[in-house]
Tab-separated table of C-alpha atoms in Angstrom:
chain	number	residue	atom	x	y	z
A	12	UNK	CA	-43.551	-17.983	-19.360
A	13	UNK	CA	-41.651	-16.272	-16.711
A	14	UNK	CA	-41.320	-20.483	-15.212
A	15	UNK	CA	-39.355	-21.489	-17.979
A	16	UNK	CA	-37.088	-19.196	-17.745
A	17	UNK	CA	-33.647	-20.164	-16.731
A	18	UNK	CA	-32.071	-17.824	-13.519
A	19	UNK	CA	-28.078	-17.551	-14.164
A	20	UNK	CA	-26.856	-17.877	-10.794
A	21	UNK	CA	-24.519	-14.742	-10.149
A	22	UNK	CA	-21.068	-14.939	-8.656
A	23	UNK	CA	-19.255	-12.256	-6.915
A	24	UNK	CA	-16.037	-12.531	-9.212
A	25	UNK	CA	-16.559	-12.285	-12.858
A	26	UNK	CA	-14.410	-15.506	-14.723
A	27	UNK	CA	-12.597	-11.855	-16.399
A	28	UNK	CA	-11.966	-10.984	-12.541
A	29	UNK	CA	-10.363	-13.761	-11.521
A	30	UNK	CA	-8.301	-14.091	-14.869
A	31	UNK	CA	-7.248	-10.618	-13.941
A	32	UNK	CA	-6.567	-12.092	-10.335
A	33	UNK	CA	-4.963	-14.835	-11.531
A	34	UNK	CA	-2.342	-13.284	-14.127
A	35	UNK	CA	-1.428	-10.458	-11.854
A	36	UNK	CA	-0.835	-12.461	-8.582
A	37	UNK	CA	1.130	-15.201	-10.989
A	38	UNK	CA	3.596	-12.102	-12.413
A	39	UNK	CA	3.424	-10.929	-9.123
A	40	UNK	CA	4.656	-14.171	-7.140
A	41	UNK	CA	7.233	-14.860	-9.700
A	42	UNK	CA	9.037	-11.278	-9.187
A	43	UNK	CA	8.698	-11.274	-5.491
A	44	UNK	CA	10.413	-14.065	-5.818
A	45	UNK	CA	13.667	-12.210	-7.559
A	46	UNK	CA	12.999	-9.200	-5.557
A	47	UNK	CA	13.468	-10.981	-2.314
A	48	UNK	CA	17.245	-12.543	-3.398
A	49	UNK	CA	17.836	-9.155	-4.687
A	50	UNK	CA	16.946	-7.373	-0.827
A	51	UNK	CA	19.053	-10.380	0.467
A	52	UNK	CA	21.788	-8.646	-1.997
A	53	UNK	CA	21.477	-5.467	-0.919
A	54	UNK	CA	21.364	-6.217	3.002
A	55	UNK	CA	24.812	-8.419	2.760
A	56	UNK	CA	26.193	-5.227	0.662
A	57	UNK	CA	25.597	-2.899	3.618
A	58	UNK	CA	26.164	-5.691	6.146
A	59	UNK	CA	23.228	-5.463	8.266
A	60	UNK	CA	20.859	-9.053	8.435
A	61	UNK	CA	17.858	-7.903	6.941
A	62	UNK	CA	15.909	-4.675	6.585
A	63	UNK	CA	18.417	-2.727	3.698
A	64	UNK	CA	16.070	-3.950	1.008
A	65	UNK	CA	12.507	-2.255	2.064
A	66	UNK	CA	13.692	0.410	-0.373
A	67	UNK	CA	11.878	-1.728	-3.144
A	68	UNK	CA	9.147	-3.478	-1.056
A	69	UNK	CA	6.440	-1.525	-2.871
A	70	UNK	CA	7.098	-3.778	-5.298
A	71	UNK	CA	5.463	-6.522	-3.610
A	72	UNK	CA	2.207	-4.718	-3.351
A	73	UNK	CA	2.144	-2.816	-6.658
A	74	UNK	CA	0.367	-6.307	-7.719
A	75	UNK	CA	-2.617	-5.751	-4.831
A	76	UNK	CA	-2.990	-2.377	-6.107
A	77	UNK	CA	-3.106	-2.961	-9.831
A	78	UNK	CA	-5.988	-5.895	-8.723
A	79	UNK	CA	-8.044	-3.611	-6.625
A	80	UNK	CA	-8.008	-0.680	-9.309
A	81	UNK	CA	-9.607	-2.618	-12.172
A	82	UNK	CA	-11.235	-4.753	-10.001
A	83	UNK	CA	-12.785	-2.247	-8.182
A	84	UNK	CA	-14.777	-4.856	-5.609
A	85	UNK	CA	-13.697	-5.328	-1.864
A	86	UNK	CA	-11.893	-9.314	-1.225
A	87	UNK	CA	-9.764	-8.473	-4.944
A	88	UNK	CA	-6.343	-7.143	-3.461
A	89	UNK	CA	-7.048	-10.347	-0.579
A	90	UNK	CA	-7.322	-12.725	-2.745
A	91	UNK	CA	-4.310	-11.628	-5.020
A	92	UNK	CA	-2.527	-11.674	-1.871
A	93	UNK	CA	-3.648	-15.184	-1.256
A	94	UNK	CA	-2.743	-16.515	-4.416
A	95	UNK	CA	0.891	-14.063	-5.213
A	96	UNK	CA	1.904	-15.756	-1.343
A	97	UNK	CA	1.456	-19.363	-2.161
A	98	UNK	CA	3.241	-18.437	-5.879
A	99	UNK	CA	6.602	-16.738	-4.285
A	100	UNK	CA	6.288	-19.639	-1.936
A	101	UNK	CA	6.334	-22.421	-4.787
A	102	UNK	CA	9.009	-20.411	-6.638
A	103	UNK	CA	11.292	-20.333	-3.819
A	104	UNK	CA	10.818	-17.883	-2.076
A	105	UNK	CA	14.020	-17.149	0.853
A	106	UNK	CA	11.023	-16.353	3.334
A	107	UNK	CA	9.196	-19.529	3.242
A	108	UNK	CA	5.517	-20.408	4.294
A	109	UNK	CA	5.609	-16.708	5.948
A	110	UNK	CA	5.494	-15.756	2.607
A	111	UNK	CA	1.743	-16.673	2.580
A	112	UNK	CA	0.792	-15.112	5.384
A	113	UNK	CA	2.965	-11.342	4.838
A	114	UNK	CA	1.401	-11.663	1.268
A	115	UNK	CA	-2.324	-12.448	2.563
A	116	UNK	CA	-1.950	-9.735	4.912
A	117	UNK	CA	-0.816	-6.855	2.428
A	118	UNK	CA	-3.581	-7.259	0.279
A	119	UNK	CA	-6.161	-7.128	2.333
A	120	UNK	CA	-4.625	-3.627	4.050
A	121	UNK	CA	-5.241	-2.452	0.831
A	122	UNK	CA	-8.923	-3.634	0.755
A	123	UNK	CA	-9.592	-2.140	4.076
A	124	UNK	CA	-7.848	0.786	3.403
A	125	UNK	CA	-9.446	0.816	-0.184
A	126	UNK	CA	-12.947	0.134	2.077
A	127	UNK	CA	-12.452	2.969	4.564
A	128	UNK	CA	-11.588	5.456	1.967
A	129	UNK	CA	-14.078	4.440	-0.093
A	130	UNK	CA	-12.425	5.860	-3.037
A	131	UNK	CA	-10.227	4.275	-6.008
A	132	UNK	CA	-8.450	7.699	-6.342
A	133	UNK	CA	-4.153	7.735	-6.473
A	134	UNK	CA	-4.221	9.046	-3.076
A	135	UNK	CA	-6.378	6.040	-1.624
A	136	UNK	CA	-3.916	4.099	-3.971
A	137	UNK	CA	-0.869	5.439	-2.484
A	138	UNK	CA	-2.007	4.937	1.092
A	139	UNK	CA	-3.257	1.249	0.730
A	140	UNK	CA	0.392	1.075	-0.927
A	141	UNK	CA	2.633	2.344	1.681
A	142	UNK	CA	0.549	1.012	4.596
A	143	UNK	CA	0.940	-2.676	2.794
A	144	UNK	CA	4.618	-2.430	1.864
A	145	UNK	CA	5.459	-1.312	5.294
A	146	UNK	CA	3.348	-4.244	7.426
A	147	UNK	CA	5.767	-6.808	5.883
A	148	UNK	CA	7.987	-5.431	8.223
A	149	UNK	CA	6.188	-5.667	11.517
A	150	UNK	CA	4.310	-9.706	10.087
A	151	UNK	CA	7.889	-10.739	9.929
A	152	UNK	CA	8.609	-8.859	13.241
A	153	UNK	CA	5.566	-11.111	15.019
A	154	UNK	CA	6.355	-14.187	13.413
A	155	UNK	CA	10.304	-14.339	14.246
A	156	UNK	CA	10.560	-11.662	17.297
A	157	UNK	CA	14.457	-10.973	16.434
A	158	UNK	CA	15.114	-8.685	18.566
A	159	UNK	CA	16.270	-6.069	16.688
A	160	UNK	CA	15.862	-1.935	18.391
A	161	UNK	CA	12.611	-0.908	17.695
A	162	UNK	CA	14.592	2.310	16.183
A	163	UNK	CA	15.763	-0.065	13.733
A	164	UNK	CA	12.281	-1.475	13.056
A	165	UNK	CA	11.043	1.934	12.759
A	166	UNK	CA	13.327	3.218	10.215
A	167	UNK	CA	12.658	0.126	7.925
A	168	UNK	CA	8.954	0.285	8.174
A	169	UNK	CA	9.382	3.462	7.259
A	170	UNK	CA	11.348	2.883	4.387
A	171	UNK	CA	9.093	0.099	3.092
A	172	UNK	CA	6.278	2.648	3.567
A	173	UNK	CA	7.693	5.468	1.426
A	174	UNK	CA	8.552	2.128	-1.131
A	175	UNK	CA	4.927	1.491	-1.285
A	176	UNK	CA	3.671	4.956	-1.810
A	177	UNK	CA	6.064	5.929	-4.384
A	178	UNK	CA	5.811	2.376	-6.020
């Protein structure tokens, strides 16, 4: 008897997991998208060339965090990152193809964070948050070396992490 039967061959991802990937990195993508022309705003209203905006860069990652807490499996905030990078980049994102790669690399600080802490708790939550929001800074800092004071740098990393925390 135990022959016949028929093994179901398990995947890692449940088809509700990656609908739940799939909606929230879509959403996701699409308001990155707006959010980035609306940092351009801000940093031509104070007149510096980029940088002003990280006050509402924890709206990038609030996606990766949403994904990882009812998720709740290690690879979930990556692979939302994956997939929200290569949406903002279809949608037009100002950034580019570096889109991908600031948006792969956000979510999976929060699944290593989420991994080290080994806890899906608000503080875990708010670190994975604010660690994510404020590496966009320094990807962007590697990928176009602009020369900017590393004061400068600093301060907006810092301002992207309290973003990401409090968002």
């Amino acid at each position: 008897m135990e022959e016949n039967m028929v093994r179901r061959k398990e995947y890692y991802f449940s088809n509700r997991d990656l609908l739940v990937i799939a909606i929230l990195s879509g959403i996701g993508g699409v308001m990155s998208t707006y959010v980035g022309y609306l940092g351009n705003l801000v940093n031509r209203l104070f007149g510096v060339p980029y940088g002003a905006g990280q006050f509402v860069s924890g709206l990038h990652v609030f996606w990766f965090i949403l994904v990882a807490g009812l998720i709740r499996k290690p690879g979930a905030a990556t692979t939302a990152g994956l997939l929200k990078g290569i949406i903002e980049l279809l949608t037009g994102s100002t950034h580019g193809i570096a889109i991908v790669l600031v948006s792969l690399t956000q979510g999976l600080l929060v699944d290593v964070v989420l991994s080290i802490t080994r806890r899906y708790n608000l503080a875990s939550f708010m670190l994975a948050g604010g660690l994510a929001a404020a590496s966009n800074v320094l990807v962007f800092q590697l990928l176009y070396f602009s020369g900017v004071p590393i004061t400068y740098i600093l301060f907006i990393a810092c301002m992207a992490l309290i973003s990401g925390v409090l968002l």
